[in-house]
Coordinates of C-alpha atoms and ligand atoms in Angstrom, one line a residue:
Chain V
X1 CA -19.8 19.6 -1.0
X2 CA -18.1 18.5 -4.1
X3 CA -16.9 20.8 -6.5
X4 CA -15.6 21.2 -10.6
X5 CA -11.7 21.0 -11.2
X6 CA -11.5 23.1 -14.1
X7 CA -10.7 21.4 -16.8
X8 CA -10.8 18.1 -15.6
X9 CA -13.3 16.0 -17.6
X10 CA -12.1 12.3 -16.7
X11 CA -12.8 9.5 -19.2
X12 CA -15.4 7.1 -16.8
X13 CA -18.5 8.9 -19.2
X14 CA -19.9 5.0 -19.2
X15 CA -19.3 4.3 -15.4
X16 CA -20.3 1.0 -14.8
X17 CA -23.0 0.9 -12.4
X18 CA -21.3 -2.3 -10.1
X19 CA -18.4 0.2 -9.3
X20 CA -19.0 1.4 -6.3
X21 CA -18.2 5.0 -5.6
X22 CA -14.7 6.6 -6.1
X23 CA -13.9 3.0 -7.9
X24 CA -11.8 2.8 -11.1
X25 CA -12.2 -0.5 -13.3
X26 CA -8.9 -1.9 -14.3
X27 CA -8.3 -5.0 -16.5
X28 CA -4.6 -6.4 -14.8
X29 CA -4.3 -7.0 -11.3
X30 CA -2.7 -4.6 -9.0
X31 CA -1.0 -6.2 -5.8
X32 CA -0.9 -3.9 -2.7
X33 CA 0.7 -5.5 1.3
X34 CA 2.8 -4.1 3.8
X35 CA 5.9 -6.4 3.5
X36 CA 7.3 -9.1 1.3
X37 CA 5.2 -11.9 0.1
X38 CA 5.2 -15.2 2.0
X39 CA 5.7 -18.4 0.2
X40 CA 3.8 -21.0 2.1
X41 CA 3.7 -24.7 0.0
X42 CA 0.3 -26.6 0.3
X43 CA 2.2 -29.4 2.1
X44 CA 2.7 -26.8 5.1
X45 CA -0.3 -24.8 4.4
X46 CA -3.2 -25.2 8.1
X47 CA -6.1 -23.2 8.6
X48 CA -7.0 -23.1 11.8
X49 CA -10.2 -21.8 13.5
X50 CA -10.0 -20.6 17.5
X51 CA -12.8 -20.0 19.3
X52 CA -13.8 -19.7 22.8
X53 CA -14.4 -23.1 23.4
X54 CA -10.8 -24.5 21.4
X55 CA -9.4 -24.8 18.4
X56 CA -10.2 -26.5 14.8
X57 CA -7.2 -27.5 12.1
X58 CA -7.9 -28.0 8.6
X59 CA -4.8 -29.5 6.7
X60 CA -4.8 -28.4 2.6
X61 CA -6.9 -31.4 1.3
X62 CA -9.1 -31.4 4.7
X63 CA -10.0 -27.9 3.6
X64 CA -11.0 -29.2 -0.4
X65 CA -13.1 -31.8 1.1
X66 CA -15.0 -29.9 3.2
X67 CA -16.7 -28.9 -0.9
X68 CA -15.0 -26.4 -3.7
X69 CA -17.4 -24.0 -5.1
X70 CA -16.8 -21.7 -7.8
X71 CA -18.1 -18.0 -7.8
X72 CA -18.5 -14.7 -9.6
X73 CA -18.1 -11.7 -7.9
X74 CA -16.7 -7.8 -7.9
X75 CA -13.6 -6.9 -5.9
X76 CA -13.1 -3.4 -5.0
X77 CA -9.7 -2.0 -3.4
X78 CA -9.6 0.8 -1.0
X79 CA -6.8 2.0 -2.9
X80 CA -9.8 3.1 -5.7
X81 CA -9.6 -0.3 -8.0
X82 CA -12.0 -2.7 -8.9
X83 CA -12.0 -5.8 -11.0
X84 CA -15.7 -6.8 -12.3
X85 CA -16.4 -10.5 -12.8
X86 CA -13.8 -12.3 -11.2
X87 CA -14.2 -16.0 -11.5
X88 CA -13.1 -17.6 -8.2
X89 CA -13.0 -21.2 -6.5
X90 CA -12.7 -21.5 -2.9
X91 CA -14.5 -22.9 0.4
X92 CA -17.5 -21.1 1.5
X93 CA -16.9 -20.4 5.2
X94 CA -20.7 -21.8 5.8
X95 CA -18.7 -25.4 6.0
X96 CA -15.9 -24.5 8.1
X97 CA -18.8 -23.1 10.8
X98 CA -20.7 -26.0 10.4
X99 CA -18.1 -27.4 12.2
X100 CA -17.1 -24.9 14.6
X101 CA -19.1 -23.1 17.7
X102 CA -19.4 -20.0 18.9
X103 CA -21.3 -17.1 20.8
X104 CA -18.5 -14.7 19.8
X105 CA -20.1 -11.9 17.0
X106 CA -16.5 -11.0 15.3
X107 CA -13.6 -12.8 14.0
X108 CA -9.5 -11.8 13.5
X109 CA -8.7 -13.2 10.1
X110 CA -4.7 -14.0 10.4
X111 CA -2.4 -14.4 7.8
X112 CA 0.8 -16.0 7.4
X113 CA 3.7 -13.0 7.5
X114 CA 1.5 -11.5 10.8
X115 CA -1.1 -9.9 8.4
X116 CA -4.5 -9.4 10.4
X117 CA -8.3 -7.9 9.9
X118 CA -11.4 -8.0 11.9
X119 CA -14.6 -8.5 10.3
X120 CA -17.9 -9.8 11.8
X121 CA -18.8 -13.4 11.6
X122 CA -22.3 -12.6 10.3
X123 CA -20.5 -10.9 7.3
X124 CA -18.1 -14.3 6.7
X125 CA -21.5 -16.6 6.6
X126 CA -24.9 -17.3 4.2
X127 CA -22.3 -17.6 1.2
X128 CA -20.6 -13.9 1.7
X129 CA -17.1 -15.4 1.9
X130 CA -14.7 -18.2 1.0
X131 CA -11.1 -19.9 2.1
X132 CA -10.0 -19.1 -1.8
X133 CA -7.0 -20.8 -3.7
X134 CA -7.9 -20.1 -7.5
X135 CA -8.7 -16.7 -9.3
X136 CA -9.5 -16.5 -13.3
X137 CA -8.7 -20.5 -13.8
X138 CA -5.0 -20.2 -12.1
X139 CA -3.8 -20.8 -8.5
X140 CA -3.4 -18.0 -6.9
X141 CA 0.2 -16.5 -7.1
X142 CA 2.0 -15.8 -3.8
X143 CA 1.5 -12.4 -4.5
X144 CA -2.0 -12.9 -5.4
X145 CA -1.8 -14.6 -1.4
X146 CA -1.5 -17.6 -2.5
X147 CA -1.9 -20.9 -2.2
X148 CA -5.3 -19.5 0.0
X149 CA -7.1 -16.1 0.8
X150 CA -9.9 -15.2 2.5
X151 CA -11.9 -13.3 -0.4
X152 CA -14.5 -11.1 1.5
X153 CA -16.2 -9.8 -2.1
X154 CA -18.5 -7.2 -0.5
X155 CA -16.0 -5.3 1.8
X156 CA -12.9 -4.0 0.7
X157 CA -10.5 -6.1 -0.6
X158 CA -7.5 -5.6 3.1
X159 CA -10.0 -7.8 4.6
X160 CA -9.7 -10.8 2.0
X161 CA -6.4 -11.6 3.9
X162 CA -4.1 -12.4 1.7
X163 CA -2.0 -16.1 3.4
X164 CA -4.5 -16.9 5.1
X165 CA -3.4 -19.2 8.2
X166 CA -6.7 -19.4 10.4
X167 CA -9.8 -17.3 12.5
X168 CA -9.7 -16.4 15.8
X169 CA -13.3 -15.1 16.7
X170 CA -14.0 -12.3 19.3
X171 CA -16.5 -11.2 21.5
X172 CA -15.9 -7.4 20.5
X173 CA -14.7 -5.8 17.1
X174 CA -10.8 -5.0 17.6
X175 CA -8.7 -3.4 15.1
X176 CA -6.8 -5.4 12.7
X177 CA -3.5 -4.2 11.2
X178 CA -5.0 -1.5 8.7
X179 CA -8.0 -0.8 10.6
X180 CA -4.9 0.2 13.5
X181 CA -3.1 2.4 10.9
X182 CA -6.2 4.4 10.0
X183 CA -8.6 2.2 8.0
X184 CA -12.1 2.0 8.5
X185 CA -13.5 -1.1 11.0
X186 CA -15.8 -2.4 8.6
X187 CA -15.2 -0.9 5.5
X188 CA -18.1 -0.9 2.8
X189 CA -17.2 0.2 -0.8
X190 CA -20.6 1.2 -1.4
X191 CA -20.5 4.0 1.7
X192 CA -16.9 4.4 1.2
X193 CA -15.9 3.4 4.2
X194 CA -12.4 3.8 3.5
X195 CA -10.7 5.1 6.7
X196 CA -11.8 6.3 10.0
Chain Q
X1 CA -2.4 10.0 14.7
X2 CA -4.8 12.9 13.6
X3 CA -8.2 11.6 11.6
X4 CA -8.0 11.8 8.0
X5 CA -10.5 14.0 6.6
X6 CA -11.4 15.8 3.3
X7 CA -9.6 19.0 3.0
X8 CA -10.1 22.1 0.1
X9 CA -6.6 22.4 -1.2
X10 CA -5.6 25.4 -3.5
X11 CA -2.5 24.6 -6.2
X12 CA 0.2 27.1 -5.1
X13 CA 2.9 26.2 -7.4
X14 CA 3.7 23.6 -9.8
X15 CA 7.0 23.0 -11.7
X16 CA 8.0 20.7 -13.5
X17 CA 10.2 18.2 -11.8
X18 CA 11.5 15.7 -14.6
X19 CA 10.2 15.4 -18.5
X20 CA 7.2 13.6 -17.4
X21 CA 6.6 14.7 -13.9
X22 CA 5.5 17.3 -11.6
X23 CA 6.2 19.0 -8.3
X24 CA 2.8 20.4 -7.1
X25 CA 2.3 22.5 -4.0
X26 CA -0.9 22.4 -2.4
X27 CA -1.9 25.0 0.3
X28 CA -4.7 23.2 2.8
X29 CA -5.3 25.5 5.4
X30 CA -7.4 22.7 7.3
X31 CA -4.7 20.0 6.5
X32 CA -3.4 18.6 10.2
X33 CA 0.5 18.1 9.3
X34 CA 1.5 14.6 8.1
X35 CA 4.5 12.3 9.2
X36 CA 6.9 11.4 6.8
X37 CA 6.3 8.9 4.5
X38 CA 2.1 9.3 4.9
X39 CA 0.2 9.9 1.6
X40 CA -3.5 11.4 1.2
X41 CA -6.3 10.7 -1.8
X42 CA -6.9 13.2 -4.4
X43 CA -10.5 13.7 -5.5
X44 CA -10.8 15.5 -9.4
X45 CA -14.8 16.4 -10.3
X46 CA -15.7 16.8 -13.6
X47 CA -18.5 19.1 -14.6
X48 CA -21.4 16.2 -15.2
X49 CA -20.4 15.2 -11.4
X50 CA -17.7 12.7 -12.6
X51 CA -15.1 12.1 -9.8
X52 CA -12.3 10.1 -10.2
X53 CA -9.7 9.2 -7.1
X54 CA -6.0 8.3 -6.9
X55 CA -3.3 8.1 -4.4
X56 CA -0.3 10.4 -3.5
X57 CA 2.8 10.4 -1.2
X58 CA 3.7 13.5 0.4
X59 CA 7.0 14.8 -0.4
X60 CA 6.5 17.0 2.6
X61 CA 6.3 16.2 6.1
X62 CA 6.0 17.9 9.8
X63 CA 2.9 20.7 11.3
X64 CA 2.7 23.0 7.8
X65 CA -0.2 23.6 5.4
X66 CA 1.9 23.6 2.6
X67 CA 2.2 20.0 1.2
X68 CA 4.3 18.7 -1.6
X69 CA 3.1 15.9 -4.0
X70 CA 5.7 14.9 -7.2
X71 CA 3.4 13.0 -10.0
X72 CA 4.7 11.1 -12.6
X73 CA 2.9 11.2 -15.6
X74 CA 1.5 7.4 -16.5
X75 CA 0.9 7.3 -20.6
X76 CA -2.7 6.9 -20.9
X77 CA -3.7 7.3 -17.6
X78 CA -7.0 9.3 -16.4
X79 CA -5.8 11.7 -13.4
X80 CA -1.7 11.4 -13.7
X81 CA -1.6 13.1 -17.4
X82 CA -4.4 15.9 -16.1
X83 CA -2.1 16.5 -12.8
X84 CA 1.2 16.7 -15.3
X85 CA -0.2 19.0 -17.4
X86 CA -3.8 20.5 -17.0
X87 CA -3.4 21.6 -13.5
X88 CA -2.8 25.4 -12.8
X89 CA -1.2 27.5 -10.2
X90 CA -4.9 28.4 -8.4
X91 CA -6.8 25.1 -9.7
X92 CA -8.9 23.7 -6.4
X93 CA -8.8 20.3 -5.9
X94 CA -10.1 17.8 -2.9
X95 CA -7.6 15.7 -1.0
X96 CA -8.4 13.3 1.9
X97 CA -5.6 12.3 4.5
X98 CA -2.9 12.2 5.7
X99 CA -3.3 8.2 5.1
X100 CA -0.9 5.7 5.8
X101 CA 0.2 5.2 9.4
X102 CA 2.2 2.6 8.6
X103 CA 4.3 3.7 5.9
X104 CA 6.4 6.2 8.0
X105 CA 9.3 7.7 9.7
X106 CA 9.5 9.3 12.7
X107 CA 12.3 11.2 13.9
X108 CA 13.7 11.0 17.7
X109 CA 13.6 14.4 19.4
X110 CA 17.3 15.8 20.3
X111 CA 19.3 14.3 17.5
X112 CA 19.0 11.1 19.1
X113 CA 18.2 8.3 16.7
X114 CA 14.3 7.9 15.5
X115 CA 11.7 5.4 15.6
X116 CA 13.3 3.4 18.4
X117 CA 10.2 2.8 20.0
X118 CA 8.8 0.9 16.7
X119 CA 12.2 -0.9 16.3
X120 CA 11.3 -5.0 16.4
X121 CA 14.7 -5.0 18.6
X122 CA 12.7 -3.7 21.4
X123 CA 14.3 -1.9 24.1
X124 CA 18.0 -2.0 23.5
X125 CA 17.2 -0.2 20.4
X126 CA 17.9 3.5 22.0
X127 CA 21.0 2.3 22.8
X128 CA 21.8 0.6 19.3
X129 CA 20.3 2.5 16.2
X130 CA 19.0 0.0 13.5
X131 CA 20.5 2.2 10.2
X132 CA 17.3 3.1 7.9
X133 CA 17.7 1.7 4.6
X134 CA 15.2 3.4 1.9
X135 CA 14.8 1.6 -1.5
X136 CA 13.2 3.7 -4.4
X137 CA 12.3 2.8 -8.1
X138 CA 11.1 6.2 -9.8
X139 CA 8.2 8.5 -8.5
X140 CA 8.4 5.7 -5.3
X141 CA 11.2 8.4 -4.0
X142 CA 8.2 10.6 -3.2
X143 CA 7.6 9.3 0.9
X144 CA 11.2 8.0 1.1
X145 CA 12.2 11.8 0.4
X146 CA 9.8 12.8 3.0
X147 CA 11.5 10.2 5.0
X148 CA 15.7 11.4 4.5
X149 CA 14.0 15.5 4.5
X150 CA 12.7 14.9 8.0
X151 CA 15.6 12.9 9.6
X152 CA 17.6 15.6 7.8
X153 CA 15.9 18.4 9.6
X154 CA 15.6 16.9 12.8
X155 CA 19.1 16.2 12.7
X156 CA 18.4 12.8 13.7
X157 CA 21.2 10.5 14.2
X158 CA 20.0 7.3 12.7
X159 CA 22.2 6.0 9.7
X160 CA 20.2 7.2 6.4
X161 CA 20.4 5.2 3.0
X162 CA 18.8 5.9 0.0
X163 CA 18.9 3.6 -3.2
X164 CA 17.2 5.0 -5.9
X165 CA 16.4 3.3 -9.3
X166 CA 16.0 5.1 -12.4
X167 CA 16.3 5.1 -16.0
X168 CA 18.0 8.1 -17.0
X169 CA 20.3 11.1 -15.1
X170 CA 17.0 13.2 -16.3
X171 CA 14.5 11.0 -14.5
X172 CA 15.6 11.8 -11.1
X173 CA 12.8 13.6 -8.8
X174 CA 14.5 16.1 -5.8
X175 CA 17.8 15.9 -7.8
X176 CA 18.7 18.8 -6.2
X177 CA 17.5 18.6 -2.6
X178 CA 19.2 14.8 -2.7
X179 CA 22.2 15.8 -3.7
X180 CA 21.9 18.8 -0.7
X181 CA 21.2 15.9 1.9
X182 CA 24.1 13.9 0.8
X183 CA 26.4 16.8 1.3
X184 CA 25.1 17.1 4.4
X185 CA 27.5 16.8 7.5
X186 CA 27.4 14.0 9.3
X187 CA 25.9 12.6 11.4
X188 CA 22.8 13.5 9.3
X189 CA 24.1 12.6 5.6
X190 CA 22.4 10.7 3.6
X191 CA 24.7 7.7 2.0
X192 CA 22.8 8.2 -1.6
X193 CA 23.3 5.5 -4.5
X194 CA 21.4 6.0 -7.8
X195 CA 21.6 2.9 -9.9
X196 CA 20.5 4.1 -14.1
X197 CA 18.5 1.5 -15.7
X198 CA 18.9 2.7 -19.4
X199 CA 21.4 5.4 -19.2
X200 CA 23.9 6.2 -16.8
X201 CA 25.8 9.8 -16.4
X202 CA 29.4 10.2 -18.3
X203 CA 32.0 8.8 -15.6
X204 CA 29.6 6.5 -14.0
X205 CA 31.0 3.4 -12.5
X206 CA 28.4 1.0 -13.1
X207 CA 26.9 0.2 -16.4
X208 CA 23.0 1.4 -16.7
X209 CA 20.8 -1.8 -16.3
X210 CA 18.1 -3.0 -14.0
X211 CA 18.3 -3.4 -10.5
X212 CA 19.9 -7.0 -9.5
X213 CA 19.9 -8.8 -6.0
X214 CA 23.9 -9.0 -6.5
X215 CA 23.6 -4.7 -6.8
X216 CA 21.4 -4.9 -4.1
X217 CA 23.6 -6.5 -1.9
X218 CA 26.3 -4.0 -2.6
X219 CA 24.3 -1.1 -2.1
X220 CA 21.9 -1.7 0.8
X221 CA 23.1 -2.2 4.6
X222 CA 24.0 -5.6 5.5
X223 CA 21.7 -8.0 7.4
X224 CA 24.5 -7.7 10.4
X225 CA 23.5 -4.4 11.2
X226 CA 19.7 -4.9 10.9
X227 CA 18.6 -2.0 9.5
X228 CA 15.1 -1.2 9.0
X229 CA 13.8 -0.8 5.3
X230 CA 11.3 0.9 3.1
X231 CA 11.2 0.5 -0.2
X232 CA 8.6 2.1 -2.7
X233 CA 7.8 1.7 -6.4
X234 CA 5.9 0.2 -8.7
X235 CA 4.4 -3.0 -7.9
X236 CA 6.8 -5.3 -9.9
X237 CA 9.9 -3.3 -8.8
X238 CA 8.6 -3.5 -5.1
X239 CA 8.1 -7.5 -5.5
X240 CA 11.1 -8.0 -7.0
X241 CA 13.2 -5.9 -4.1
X242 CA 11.6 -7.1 -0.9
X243 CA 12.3 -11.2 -2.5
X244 CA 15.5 -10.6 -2.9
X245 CA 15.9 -8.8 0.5
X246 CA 14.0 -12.2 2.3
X247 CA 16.4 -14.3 0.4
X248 CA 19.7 -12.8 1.6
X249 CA 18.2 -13.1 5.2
X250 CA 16.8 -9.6 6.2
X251 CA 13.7 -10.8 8.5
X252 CA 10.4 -9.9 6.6
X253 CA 9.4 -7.6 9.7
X254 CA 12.0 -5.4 9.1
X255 CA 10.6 -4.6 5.5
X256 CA 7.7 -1.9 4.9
X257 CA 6.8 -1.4 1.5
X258 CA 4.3 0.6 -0.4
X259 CA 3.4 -0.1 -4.0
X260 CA 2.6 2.3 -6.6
X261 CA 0.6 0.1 -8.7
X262 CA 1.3 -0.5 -12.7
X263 CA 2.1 -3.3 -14.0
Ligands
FAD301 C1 -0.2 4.7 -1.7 C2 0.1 5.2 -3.1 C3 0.9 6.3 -3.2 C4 1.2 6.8 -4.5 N1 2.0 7.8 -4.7 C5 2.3 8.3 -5.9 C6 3.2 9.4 -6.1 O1 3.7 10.0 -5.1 N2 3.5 9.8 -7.3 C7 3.0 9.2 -8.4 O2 3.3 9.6 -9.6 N3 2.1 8.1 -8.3 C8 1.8 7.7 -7.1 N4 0.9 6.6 -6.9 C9 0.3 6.1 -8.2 C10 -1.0 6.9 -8.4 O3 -2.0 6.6 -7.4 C11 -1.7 6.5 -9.7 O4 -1.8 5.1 -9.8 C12 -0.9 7.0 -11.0 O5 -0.8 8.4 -10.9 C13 -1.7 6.6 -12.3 O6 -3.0 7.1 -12.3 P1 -3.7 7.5 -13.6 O7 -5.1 7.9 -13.3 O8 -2.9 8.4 -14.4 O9 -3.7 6.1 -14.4 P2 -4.9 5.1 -14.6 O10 -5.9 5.7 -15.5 O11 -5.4 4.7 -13.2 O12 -4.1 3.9 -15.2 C14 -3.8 3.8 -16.6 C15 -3.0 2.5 -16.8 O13 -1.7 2.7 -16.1 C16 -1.5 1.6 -15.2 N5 -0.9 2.2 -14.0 C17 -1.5 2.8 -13.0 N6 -0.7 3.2 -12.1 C18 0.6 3.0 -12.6 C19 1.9 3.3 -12.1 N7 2.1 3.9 -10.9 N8 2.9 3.0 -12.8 C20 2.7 2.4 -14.1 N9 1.5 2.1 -14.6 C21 0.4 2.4 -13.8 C22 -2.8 1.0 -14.9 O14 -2.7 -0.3 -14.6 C23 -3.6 1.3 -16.2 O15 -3.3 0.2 -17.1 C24 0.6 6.1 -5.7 C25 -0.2 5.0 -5.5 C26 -0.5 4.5 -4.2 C27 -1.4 3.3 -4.0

């Protein structure tokens, strides 16, 4: 259904092939929210995990010592970037669920600031996602969502909520804050799921 | 709001807006109308099947076909320099939207003020109009245009501001139409400031330099009357604005902001 623009060649004649379609690789790292960024200090930082059965607080250091791994991965944002290689170190959400139960199949990720996004818990576990507070050797910068973000590699980058403050899981899939103003509910960057 | 889908859009005209920007007009027969403020993806194929995607605000806003995009050309960059230059009156291109449900204005019907019903001062906001501050560093005018155009022709009775950042006198996009909407009568003028980062017009009161919180403070509404506020830029222009609104006390939820990207 595509078609030529005349005269438009581009310059992506090597595309790499981990970009995902529509993708453009770029070397800094672009910062895209809705508001101003939060500045939350590690001393006040909780993550907290509710469920139907209660709730679950890790405080900062509770979180390290639940085990820090470090990771490689792609990130792809909806707004048609993508950084290649990003060396990360964060929590794997397989320990936080080790120590919390549920029957519920989706969880809201929310943020500090009121930032929310749904994404199924199947997708969050078996080593798919992380509680992340480092990015290329560095903290992460508040703007970055530091000190911690959820870092959901193989969806697009809105739902690695940036500030992360906690989970609440859900029986069904409801609408986060972009999936309510016209993003996709699950968003894939390999079936450009971009908006609904 | 209406889905976003792909529409088949036709360049109709294309001027040249600044030394290194554009005005295009796009005719989409299938486009839906857009609010104000919303922005759609444009899609450029090469002849090997090459695509490449970027996003645009729409200067434009309301039930037309006809909608206005203002590019600013970035040196170097793949799809900004081709849309500057390359593109012709006739040229077909692919655009997805309108996008961005967030990132709007809506006016009130009947001249009375707009957006009440998204106003975080809930229901005594009909009675009480939060003033609409809009915050612009260069080609980030684009959906705050859209924005002061639409209250503008709705002759919507919220308090309209515009602060607009940028480097020269020549680097201002809609000179024209802003200068229209500021002449306006009230109460649909728009209370226009342009702060010059490099170069400021003869008989300027204010030295050209970069944007500071203390200009800020002058320029935008004060936190008393709670006004509601967009700003729109480049990412480090954006950052740099919304801090220094946090720190002299505007709530964060009364702050919508949409980055350009750059560094
Ligand atoms: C929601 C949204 C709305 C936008 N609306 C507009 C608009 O109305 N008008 C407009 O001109 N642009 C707008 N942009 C920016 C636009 O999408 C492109 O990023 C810009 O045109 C550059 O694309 P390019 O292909 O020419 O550069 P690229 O090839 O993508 O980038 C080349 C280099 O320039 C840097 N760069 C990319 N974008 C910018 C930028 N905006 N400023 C400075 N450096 C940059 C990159 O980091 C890279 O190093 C918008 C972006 C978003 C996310």
């Amino acid at each position: 259904m595509s078609f030529i623009t005349r005269g438009f060649s581009g310059r992506g004649r090597d595309r790499d092939e981990r970009l995902p379609p529509g993708q453009t690789l770029v070397e800094d790292w672009p910062v895209l929210s809705a508001g101003p960024t939060p500045e939350i200090s590690t001393d006040e930082w909780r993550f907290e995990v509710r469920t139907e059965a209660g709730r679950k607080e890790w405080t900062w250091d509770e979180m390290q010592a639940l085990g820090v791994e470090d990771v490689t991965v792609d990130i792809h944002c909806v707004t048609h970037w993508s950084k290649l290689g990003m060396a990360w170190r964060g929590v794997p959400l397989d320990k936080i669920f080790e120590e919390v139960e549920t029957s519920h199949d989706y969880v809201m990720a929310h943020s500090y600031g009121g930032y929310t996004t749904n994404v199924p818990l199947d997708e969050l576990l078996d080593g798919q996602a992380w509680i992340a507070f480092e990015a290329d050797g560095e903290p992460l910068d508040p703007e970055h969502g530091g000190p911690a973000r959820l870092l959901v590699p193989h969806l697009y980058f809105w739902k690695s909520a940036k500030w992360i403050r906690g989970l609440v899981t859900m029986p069904t899939d409801d609408p986060g804050f972009w999936e309510q103003n016209g993003y996709h509910l699950h968003g894939d960057p390999w079936r450009e799921e971009r908006y609904w | 709001m209406t889905r976003a889908a792909w529409h088949v859009a036709t360049v109709a005209e294309a001027r040249q807006e600044t030394p290194t920007s554009r005005r295009i007009a796009l005719d989409i027969p299938t486009w839906p109308g857009n609010e104000a403020g919303a922005h759609l993806d444009l899609r450029l194929t090469a002849e090997d099947g090459y695509q490449a995607s970027r996003s645009y605000s729409i200067a434009s806003s309301g039930p037309g076909t006809r909608v206005v995009l203002a590019i600013a050309e970035v040196d170097g960059g793949e799809v900004s320099p081709f849309l500057v230059h390359d593109l012709q009156v006739g040229d077909q291109i692919e655009v997805h939207g309108p996008l961005g449900a967030f990132f709007v204005w809506r006016p009130a019907r009947d001249g009375a003020p707009g957006d009440a019903a998204d106003s975080s001062a809930g229901a005594d906001a009909a009675a009480m109009p939060r003033p609409v501050q809009l915050i612009a560093g260069g080609s980030g005018v684009v959906p705050l245009f859209a924005m002061a155009s639409a209250h503008a022709a709705a002759a919507d009775a919220t308090p309209f501001r515009l602060l607009y950042s940028v480097r020269t006198p020549e680097d201002l996009f809609f000179a024209d139409d802003l200068a229209a909407l500021a002449a306006a009568p009230e109460p649909t003028r728009l209370a226009l400031d342009v702060v010059y980062t490099r170069q400021a017009p003869a008989g300027a009161t204010r030295a050209p330099g970069r944007l500071t919180a203390d200009v800020l403070g002058e320029l935008v509404w004060p936190v008393e009357r709670e006004p509601r506020i967009f700003v729109c830029g480049p990412t480090p222009f954006v950052e740099s604005v919304a801090d220094w609104l946090v720190a002299a006390g505007h709530p964060a939820s009364s702050i919508r902001t949409e980055r350009f990207g750059g560094a």
